[in-house]
PDB file of C-alpha atoms in Angstrom:
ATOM      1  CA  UNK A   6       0.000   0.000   0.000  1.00 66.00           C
ATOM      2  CA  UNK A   7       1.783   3.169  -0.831  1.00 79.00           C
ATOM      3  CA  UNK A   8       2.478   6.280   1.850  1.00 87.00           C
ATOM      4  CA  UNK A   9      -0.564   8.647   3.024  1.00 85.00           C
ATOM      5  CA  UNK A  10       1.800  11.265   1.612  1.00 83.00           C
ATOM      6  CA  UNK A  11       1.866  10.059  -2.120  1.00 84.00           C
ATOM      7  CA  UNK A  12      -1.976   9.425  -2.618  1.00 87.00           C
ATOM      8  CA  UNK A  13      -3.331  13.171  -1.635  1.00 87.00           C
ATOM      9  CA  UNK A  14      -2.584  16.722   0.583  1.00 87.00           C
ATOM     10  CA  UNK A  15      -3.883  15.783   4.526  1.00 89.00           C
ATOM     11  CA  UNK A  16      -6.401  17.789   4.175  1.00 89.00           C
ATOM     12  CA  UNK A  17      -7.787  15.910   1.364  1.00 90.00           C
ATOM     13  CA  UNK A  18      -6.290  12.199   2.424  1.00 89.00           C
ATOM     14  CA  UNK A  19      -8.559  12.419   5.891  1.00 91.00           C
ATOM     15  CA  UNK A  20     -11.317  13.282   4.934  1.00 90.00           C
ATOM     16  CA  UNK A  21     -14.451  12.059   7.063  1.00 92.00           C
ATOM     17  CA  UNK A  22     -14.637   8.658   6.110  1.00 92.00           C
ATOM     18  CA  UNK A  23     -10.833   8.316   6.712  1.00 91.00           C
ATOM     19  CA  UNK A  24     -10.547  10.465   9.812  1.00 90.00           C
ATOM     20  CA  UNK A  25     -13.498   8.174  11.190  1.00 91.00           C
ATOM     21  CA  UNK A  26     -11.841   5.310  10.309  1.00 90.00           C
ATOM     22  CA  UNK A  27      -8.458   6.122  11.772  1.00 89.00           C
ATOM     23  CA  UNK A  28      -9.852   7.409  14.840  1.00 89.00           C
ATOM     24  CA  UNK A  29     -12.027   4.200  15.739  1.00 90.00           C
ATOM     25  CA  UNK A  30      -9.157   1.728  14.938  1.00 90.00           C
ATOM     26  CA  UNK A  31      -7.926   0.160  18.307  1.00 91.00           C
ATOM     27  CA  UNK A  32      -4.434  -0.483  16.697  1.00 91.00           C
ATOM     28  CA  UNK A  33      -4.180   2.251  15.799  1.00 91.00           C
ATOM     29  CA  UNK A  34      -5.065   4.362  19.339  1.00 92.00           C
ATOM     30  CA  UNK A  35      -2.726   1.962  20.867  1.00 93.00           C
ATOM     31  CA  UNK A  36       0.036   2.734  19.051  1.00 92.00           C
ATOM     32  CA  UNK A  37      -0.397   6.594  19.405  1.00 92.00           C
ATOM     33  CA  UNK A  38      -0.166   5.756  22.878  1.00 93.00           C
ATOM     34  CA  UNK A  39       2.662   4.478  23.064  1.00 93.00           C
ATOM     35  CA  UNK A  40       4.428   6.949  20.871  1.00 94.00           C
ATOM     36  CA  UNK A  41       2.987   9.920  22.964  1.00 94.00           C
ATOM     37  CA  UNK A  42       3.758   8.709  26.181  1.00 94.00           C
ATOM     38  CA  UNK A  43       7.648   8.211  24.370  1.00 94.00           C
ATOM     39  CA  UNK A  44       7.489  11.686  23.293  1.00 94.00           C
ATOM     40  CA  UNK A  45       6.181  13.475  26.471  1.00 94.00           C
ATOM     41  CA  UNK A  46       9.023  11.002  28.130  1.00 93.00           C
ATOM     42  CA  UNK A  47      11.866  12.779  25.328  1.00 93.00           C
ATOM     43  CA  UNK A  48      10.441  16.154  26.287  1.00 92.00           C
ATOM     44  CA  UNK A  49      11.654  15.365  30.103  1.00 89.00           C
ATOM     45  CA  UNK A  50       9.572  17.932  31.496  1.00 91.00           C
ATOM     46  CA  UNK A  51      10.155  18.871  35.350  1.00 89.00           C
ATOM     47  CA  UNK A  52       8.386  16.600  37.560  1.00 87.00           C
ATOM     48  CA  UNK A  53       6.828  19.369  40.000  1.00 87.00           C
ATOM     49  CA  UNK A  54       2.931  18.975  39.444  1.00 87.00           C
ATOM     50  CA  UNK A  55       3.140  22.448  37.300  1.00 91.00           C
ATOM     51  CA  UNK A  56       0.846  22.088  34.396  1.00 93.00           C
ATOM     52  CA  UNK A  57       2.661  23.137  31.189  1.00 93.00           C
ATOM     53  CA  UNK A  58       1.202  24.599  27.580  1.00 95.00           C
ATOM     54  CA  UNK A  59       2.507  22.501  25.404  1.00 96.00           C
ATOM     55  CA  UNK A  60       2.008  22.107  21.484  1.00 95.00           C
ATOM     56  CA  UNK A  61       0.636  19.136  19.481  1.00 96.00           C
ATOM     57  CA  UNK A  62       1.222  19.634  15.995  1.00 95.00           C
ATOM     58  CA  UNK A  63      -0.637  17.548  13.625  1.00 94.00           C
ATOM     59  CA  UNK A  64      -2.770  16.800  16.296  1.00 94.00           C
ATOM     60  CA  UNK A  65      -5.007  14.889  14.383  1.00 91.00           C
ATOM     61  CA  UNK A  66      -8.609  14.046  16.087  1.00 91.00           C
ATOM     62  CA  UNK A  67      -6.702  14.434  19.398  1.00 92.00           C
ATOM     63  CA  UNK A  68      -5.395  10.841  20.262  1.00 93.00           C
ATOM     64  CA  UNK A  69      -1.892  11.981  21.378  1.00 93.00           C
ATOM     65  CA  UNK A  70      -3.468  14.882  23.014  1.00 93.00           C
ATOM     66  CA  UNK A  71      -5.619  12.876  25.288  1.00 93.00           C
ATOM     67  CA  UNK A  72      -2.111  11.761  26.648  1.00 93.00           C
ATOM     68  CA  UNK A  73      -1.019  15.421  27.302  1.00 94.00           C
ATOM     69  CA  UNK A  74      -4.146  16.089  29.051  1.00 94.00           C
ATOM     70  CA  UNK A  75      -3.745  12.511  31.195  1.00 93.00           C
ATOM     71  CA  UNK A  76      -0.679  13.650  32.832  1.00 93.00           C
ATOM     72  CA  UNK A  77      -1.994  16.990  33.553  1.00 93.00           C
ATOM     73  CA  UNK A  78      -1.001  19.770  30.485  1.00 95.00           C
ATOM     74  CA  UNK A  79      -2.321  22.213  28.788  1.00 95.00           C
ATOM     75  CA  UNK A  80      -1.730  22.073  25.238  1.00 95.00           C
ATOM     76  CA  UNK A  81      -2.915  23.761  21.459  1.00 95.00           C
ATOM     77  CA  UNK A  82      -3.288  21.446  18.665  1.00 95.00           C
ATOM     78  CA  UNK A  83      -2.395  22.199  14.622  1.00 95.00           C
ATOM     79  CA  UNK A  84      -3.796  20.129  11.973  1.00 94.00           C
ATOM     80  CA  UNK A  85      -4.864  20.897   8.460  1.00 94.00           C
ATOM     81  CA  UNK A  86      -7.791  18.650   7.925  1.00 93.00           C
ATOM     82  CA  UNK A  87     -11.008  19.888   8.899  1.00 94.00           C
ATOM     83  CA  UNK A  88     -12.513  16.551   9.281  1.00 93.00           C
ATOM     84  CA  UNK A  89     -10.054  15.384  11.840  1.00 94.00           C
ATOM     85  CA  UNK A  90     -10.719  18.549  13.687  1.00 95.00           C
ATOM     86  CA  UNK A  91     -14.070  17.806  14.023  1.00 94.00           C
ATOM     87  CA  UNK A  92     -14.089  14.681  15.337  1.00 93.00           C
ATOM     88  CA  UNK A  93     -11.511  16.025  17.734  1.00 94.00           C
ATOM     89  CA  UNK A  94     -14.453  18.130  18.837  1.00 94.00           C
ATOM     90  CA  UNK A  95     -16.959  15.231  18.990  1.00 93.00           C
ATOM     91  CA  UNK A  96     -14.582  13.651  21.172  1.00 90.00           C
ATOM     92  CA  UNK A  97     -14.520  16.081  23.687  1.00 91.00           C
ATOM     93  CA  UNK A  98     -10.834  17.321  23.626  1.00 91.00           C
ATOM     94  CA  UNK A  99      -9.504  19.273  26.067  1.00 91.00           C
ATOM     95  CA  UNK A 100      -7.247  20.979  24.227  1.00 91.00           C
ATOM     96  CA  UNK A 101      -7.489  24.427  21.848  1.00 94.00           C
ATOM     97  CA  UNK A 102      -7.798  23.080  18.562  1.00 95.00           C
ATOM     98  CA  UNK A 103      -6.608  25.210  15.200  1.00 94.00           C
ATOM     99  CA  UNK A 104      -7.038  24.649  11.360  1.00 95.00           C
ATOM    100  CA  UNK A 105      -3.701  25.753  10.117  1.00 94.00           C
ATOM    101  CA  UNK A 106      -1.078  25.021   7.670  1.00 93.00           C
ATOM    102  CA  UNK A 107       1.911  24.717   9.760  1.00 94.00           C
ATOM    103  CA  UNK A 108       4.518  24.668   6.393  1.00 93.00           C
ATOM    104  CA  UNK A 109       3.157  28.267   6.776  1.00 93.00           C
ATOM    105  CA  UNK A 110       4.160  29.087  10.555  1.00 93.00           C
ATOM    106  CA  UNK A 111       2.754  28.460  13.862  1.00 93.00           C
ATOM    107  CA  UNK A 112       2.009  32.265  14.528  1.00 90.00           C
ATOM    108  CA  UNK A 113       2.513  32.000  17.927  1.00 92.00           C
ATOM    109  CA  UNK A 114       4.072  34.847  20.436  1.00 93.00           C
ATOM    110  CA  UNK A 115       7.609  33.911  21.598  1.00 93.00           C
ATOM    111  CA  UNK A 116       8.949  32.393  24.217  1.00 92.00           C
ATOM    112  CA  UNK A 117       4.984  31.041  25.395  1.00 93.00           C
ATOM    113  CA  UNK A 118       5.246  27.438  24.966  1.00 94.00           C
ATOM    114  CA  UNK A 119       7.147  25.046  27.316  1.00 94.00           C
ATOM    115  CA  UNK A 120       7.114  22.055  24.605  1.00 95.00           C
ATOM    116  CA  UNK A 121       6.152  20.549  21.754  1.00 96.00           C
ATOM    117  CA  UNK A 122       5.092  16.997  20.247  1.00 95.00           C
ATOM    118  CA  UNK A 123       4.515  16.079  16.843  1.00 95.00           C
ATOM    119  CA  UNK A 124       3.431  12.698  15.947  1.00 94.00           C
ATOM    120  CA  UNK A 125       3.783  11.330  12.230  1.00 92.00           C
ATOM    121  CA  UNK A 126       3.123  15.015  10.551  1.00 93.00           C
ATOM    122  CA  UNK A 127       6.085  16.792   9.820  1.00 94.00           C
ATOM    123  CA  UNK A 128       7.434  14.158   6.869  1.00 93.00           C
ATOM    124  CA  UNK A 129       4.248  15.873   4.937  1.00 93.00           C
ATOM    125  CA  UNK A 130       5.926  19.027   5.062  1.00 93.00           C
ATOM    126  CA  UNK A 131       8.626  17.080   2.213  1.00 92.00           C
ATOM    127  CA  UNK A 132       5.959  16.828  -0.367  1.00 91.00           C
ATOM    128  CA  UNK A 133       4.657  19.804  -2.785  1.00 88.00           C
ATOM    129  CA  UNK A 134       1.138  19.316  -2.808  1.00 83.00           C
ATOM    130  CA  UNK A 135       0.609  23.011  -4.560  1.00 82.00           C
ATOM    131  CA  UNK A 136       2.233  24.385  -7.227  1.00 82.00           C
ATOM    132  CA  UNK A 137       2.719  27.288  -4.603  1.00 83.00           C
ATOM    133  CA  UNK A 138       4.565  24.489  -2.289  1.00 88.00           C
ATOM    134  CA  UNK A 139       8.280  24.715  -1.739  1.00 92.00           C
ATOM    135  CA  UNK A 140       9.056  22.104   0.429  1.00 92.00           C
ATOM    136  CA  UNK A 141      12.584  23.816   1.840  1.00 94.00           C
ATOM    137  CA  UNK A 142      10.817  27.169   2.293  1.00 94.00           C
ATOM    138  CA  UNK A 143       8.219  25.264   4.491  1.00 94.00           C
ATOM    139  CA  UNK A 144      10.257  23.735   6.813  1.00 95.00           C
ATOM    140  CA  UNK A 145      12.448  27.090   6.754  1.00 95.00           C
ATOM    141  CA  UNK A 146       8.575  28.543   7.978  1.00 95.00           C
ATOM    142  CA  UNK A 147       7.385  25.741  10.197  1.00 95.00           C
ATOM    143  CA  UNK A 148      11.034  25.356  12.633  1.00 95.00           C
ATOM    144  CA  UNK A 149      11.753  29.425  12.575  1.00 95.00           C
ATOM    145  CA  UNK A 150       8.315  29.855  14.157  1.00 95.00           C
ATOM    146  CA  UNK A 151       8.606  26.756  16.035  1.00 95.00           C
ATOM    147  CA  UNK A 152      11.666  27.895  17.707  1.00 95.00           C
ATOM    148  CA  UNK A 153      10.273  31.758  18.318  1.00 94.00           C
ATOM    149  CA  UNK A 154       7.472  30.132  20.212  1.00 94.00           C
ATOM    150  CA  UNK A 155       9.351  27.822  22.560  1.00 94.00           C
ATOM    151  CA  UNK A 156      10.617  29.145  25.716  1.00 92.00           C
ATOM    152  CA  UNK A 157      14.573  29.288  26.076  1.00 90.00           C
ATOM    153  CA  UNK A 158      15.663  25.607  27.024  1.00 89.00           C
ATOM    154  CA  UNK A 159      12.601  23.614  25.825  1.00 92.00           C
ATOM    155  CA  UNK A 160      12.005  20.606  23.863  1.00 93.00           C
ATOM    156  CA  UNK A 161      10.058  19.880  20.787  1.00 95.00           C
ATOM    157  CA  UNK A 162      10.460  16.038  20.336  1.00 95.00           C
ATOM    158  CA  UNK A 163       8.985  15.242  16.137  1.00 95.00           C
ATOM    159  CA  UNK A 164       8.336  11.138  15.331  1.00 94.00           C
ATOM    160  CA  UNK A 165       8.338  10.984  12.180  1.00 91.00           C
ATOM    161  CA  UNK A 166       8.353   8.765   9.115  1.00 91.00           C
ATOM    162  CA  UNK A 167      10.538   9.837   6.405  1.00 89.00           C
ATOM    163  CA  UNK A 168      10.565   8.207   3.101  1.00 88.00           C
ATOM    164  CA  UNK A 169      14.131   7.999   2.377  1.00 89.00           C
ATOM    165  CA  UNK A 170      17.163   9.622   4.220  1.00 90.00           C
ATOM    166  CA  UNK A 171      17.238  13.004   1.793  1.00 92.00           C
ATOM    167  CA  UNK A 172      14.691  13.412   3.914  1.00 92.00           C
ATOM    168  CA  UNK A 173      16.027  13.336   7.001  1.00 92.00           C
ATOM    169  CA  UNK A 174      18.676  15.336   6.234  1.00 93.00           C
ATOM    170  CA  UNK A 175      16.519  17.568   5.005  1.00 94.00           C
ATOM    171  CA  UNK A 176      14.170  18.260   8.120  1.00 94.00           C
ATOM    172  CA  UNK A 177      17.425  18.282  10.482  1.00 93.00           C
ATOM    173  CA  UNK A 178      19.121  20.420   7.829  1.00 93.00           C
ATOM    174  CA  UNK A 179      16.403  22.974   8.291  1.00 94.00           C
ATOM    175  CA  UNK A 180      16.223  22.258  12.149  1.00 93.00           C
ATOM    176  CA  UNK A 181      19.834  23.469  12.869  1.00 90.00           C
ATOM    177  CA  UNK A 182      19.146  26.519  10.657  1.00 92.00           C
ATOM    178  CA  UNK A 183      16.515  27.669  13.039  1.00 92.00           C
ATOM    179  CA  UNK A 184      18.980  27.492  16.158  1.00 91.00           C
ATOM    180  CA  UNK A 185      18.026  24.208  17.592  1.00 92.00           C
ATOM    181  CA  UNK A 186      20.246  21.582  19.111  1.00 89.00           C
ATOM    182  CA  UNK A 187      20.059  17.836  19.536  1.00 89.00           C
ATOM    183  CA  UNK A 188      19.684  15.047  17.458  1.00 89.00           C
ATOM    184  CA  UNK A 189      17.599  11.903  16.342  1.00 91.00           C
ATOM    185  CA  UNK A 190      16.624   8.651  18.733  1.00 91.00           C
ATOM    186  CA  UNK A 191      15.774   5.473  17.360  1.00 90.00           C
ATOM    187  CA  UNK A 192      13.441   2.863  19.352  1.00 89.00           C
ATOM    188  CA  UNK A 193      14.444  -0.691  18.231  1.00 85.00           C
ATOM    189  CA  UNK A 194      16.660   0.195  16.139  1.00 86.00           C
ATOM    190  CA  UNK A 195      16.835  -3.468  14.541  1.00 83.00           C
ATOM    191  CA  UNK A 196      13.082  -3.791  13.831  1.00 82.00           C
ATOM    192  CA  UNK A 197      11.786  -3.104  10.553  1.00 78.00           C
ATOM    193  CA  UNK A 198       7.817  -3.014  12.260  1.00 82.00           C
ATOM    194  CA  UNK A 199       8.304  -1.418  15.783  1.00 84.00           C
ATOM    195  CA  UNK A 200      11.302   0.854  14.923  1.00 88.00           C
ATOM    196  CA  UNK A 201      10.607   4.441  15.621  1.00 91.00           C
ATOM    197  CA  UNK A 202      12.615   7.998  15.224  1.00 92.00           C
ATOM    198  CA  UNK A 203      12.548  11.191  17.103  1.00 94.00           C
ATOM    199  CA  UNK A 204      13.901  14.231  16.245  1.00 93.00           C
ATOM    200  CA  UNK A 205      14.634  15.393  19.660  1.00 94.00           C
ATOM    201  CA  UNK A 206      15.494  19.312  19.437  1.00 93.00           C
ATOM    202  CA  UNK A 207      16.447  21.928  22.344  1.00 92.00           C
ATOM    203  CA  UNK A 208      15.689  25.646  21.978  1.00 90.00           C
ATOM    204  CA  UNK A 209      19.100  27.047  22.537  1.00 79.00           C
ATOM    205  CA  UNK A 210      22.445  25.899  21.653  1.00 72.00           C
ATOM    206  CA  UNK A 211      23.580  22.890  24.069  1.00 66.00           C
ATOM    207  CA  UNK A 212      24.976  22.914  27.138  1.00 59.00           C
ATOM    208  CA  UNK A 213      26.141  21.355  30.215  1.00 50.00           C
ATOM    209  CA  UNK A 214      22.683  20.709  30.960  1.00 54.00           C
ATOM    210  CA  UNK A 215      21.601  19.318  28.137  1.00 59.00           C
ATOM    211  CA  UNK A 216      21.594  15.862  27.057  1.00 63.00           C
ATOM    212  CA  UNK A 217      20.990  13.367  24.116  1.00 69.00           C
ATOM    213  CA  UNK A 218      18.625  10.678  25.361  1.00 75.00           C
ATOM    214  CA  UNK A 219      18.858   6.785  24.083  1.00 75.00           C
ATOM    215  CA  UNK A 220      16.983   4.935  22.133  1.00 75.00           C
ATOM    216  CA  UNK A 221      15.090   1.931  23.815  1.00 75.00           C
ATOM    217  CA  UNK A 222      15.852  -1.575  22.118  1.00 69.00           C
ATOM    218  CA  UNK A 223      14.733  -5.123  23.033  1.00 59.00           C
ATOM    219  CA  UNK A 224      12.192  -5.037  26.442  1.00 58.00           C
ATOM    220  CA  UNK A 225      12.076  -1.116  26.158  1.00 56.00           C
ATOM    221  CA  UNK A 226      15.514  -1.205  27.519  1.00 63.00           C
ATOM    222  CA  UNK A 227      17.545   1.754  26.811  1.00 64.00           C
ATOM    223  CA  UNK A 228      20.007   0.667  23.807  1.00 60.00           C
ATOM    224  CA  UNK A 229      24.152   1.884  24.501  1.00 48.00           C
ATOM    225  CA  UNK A 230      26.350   2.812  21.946  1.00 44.00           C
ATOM    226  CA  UNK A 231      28.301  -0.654  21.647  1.00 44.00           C
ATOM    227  CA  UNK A 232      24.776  -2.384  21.060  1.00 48.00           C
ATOM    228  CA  UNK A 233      24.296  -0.585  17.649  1.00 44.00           C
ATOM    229  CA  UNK A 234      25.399  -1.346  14.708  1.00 44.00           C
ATOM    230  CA  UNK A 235      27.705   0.889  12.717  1.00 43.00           C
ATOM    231  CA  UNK A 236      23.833   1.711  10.406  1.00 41.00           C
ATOM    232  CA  UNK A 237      22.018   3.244  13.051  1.00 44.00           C
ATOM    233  CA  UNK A 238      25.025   5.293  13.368  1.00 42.00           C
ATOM    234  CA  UNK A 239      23.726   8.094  10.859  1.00 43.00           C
ATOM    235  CA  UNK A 240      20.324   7.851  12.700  1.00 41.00           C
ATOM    236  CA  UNK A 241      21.816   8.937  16.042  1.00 42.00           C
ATOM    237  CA  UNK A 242      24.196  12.428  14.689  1.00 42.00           C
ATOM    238  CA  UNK A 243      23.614  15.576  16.715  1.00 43.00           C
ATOM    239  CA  UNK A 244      21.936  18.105  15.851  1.00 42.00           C
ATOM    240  CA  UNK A 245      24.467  21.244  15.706  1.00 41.00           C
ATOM    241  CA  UNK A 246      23.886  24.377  16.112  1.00 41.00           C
ATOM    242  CA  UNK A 247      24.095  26.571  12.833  1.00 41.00           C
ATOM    243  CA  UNK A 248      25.215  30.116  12.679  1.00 42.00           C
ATOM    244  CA  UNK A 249      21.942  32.178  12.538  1.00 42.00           C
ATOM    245  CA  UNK A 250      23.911  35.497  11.989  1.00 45.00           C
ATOM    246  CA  UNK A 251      23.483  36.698   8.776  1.00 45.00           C
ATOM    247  CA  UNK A 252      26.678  37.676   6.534  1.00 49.00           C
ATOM    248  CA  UNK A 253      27.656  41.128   6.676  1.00 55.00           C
ATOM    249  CA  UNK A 254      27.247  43.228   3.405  1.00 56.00           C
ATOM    250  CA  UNK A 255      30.127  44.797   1.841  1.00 58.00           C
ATOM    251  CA  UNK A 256      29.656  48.421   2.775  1.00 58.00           C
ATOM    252  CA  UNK A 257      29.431  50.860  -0.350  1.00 60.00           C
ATOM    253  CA  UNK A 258      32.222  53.080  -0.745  1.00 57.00           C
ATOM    254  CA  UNK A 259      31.270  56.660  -1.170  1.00 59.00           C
ATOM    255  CA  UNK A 260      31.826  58.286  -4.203  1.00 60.00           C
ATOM    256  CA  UNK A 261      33.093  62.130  -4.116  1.00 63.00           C
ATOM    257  CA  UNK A 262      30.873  64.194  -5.849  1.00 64.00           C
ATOM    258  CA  UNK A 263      31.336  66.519  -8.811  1.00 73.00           C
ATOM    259  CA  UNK A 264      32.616  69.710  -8.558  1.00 82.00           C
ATOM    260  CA  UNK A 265      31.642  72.645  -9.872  1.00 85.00           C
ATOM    261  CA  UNK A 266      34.104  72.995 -12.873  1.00 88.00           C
ATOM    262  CA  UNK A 267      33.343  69.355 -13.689  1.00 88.00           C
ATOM    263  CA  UNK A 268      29.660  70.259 -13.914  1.00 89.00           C
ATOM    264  CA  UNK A 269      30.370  73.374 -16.423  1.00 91.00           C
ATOM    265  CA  UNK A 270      32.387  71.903 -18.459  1.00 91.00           C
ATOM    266  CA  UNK A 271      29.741  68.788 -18.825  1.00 90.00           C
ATOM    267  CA  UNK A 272      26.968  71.924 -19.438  1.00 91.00           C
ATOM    268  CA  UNK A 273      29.398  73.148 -21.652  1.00 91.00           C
ATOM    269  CA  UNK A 274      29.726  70.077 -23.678  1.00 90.00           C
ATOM    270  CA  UNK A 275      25.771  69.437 -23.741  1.00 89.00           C
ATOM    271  CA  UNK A 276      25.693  73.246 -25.333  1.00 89.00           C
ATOM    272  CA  UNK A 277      27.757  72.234 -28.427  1.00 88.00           C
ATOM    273  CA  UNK A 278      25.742  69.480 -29.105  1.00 88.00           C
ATOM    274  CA  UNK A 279      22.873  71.906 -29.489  1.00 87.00           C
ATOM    275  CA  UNK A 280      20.644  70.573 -26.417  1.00 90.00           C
ATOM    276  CA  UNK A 281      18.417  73.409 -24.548  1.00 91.00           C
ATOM    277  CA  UNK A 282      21.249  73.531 -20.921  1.00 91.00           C
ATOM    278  CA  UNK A 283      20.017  76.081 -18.360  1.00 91.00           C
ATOM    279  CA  UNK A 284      22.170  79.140 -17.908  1.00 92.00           C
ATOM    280  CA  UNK A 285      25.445  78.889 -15.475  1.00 91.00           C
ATOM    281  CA  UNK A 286      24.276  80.548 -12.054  1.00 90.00           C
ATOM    282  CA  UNK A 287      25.694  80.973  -8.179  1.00 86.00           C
ATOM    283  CA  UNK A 288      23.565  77.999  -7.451  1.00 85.00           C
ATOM    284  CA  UNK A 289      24.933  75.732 -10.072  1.00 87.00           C
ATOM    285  CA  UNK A 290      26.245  72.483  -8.689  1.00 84.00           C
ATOM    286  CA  UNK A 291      25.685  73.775  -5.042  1.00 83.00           C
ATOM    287  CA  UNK A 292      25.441  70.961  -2.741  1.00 77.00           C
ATOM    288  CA  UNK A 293      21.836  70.509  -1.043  1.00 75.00           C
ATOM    289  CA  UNK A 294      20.991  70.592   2.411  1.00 74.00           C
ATOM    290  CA  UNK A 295      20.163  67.235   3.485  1.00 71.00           C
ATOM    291  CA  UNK A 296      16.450  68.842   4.278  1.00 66.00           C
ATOM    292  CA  UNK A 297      14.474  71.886   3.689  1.00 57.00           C
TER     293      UNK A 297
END
């Protein structure tokens, strides 16, 4: 069966029938689950009873945010199909819901939001579903606002599934443009069914106090470096932090101005030539004031 992303746009691929159909599947709420519960894990939010706002982008008909709500949060939810929305609101969701684009920005104040999840969205962001798409300039959109709106020091943990590693590199390409730090954890790594990737990112450069987390592997236990093989390698790169200062521009050398005799002799010229030159006067090539 071929990817969501290759038979239609999301807003057109879940429609009602679909949305229905995805939110009634028992498989399918299990395994959002368990990949929510992993990503509000990844975010390792402090443990002292303080509700946070956190984001849910792609939020779907509000299966991961159910989760968020479970252990206490506030959060908003993105998505770009209506349908899903709606039967987001049929369900009751606690959460602020919002029919947006997010390839166009998250339009969010800064600093407001204390984390972010986003389960199996942000791969769509690869694919031009409009000739107005540009798949770069979209992710360029979606992590410059992501990283306005997250407070200094927070995490925005992304599982996603990307078709093919261009991709990858594309989204983390685009990730350390924006100023974020961190990198990507697998979950059984060696499993071509259960194996999972997060794109774990930190608003800030790193620090002292930041850390990469592991990936789990057999049993949920956390995997170590010596248990992986040398191809999960490329999965697990940090995330660096890119230089977000622009270049400087070459600064234009000024020019001295024409003089006066310069200036008569050039009316001079234009007089031989038979064009209509006004007459020579004090004022001719004075300088101006800057204003009246």
């Amino acid at each position: 069966m071929p990817r969501p992303e290759l038979q239609a746009p999301p807003e057109i691929f879940y429609n009602e029938v679909e949305a229905r159909k995805y939110t009634t599947s028992s498989r399918i709420i299990e395994i959002q689950a368990k990949i929510s519960e992993r990503a509000l894990e990844l975010l390792a939010l402090p443990n002292d009873g303080i509700p946070r706002l956190l984001l849910d982008i792609g939020c779907g008909s509000g299966l991961s945010g159910e989760t968020l709500s479970e252990n206490g949060h506030h959060w908003i939810g993105y998505d770009i199909s209506s349908s899903m929305l709606d039967v987001a609101l049929e369900r009751e969701a606690e959460g602020d819901l919002l029919l947006a684009d997010m390839g166009q920005g998250l339009g969010l104040r800064p600093g407001v939001v204390d984390g972010a999840i986003s389960i199996s969205a942000v791969q769509w962001l690869c694919y031009a579903d409009k000739s107005s798409h540009e798949p770069r300039m979209r992710l360029k959109a979606f992590f410059g606002s992501l990283y306005r709106c997250l407070a200094r020091g927070a995490r925005a943990v992304l599982q996603l599934y990307a078709e093919n590693r261009d991709q990858n590199e594309m989204i983390s390409t685009y990730a350390m443009r924006a100023g974020f730090s961190g990198g990507v954890v697998v979950d059984w790594p060696h499993s071509s069914k259960a194996r999972k990737e997060y794109l774990v990112l930190t608003c800030g450069p790193p620090s002292a106090q930041t850390y990469q987390p592991k990936g789990k592997g057999e049993n949920g236990e956390l995997c170590s470096e010596d248990n992986e093989s040398d191809a999960d390698t490329d999965d697990s790169q940090m995330v660096d932090v890119y230089d977000r200062n622009r270049p400087r521009k070459k600064l234009k050398v000024k020019k001295k101005g024409k003089g006066r005799e310069w200036v008569l002799k050039k009316k001079e010229q234009m007089r031989n030539k038979g064009y209509n030159v006004p007459p020579d006067t004090q004022y001719t090539a004075r300088k101006r004031k800057a204003r009246f």
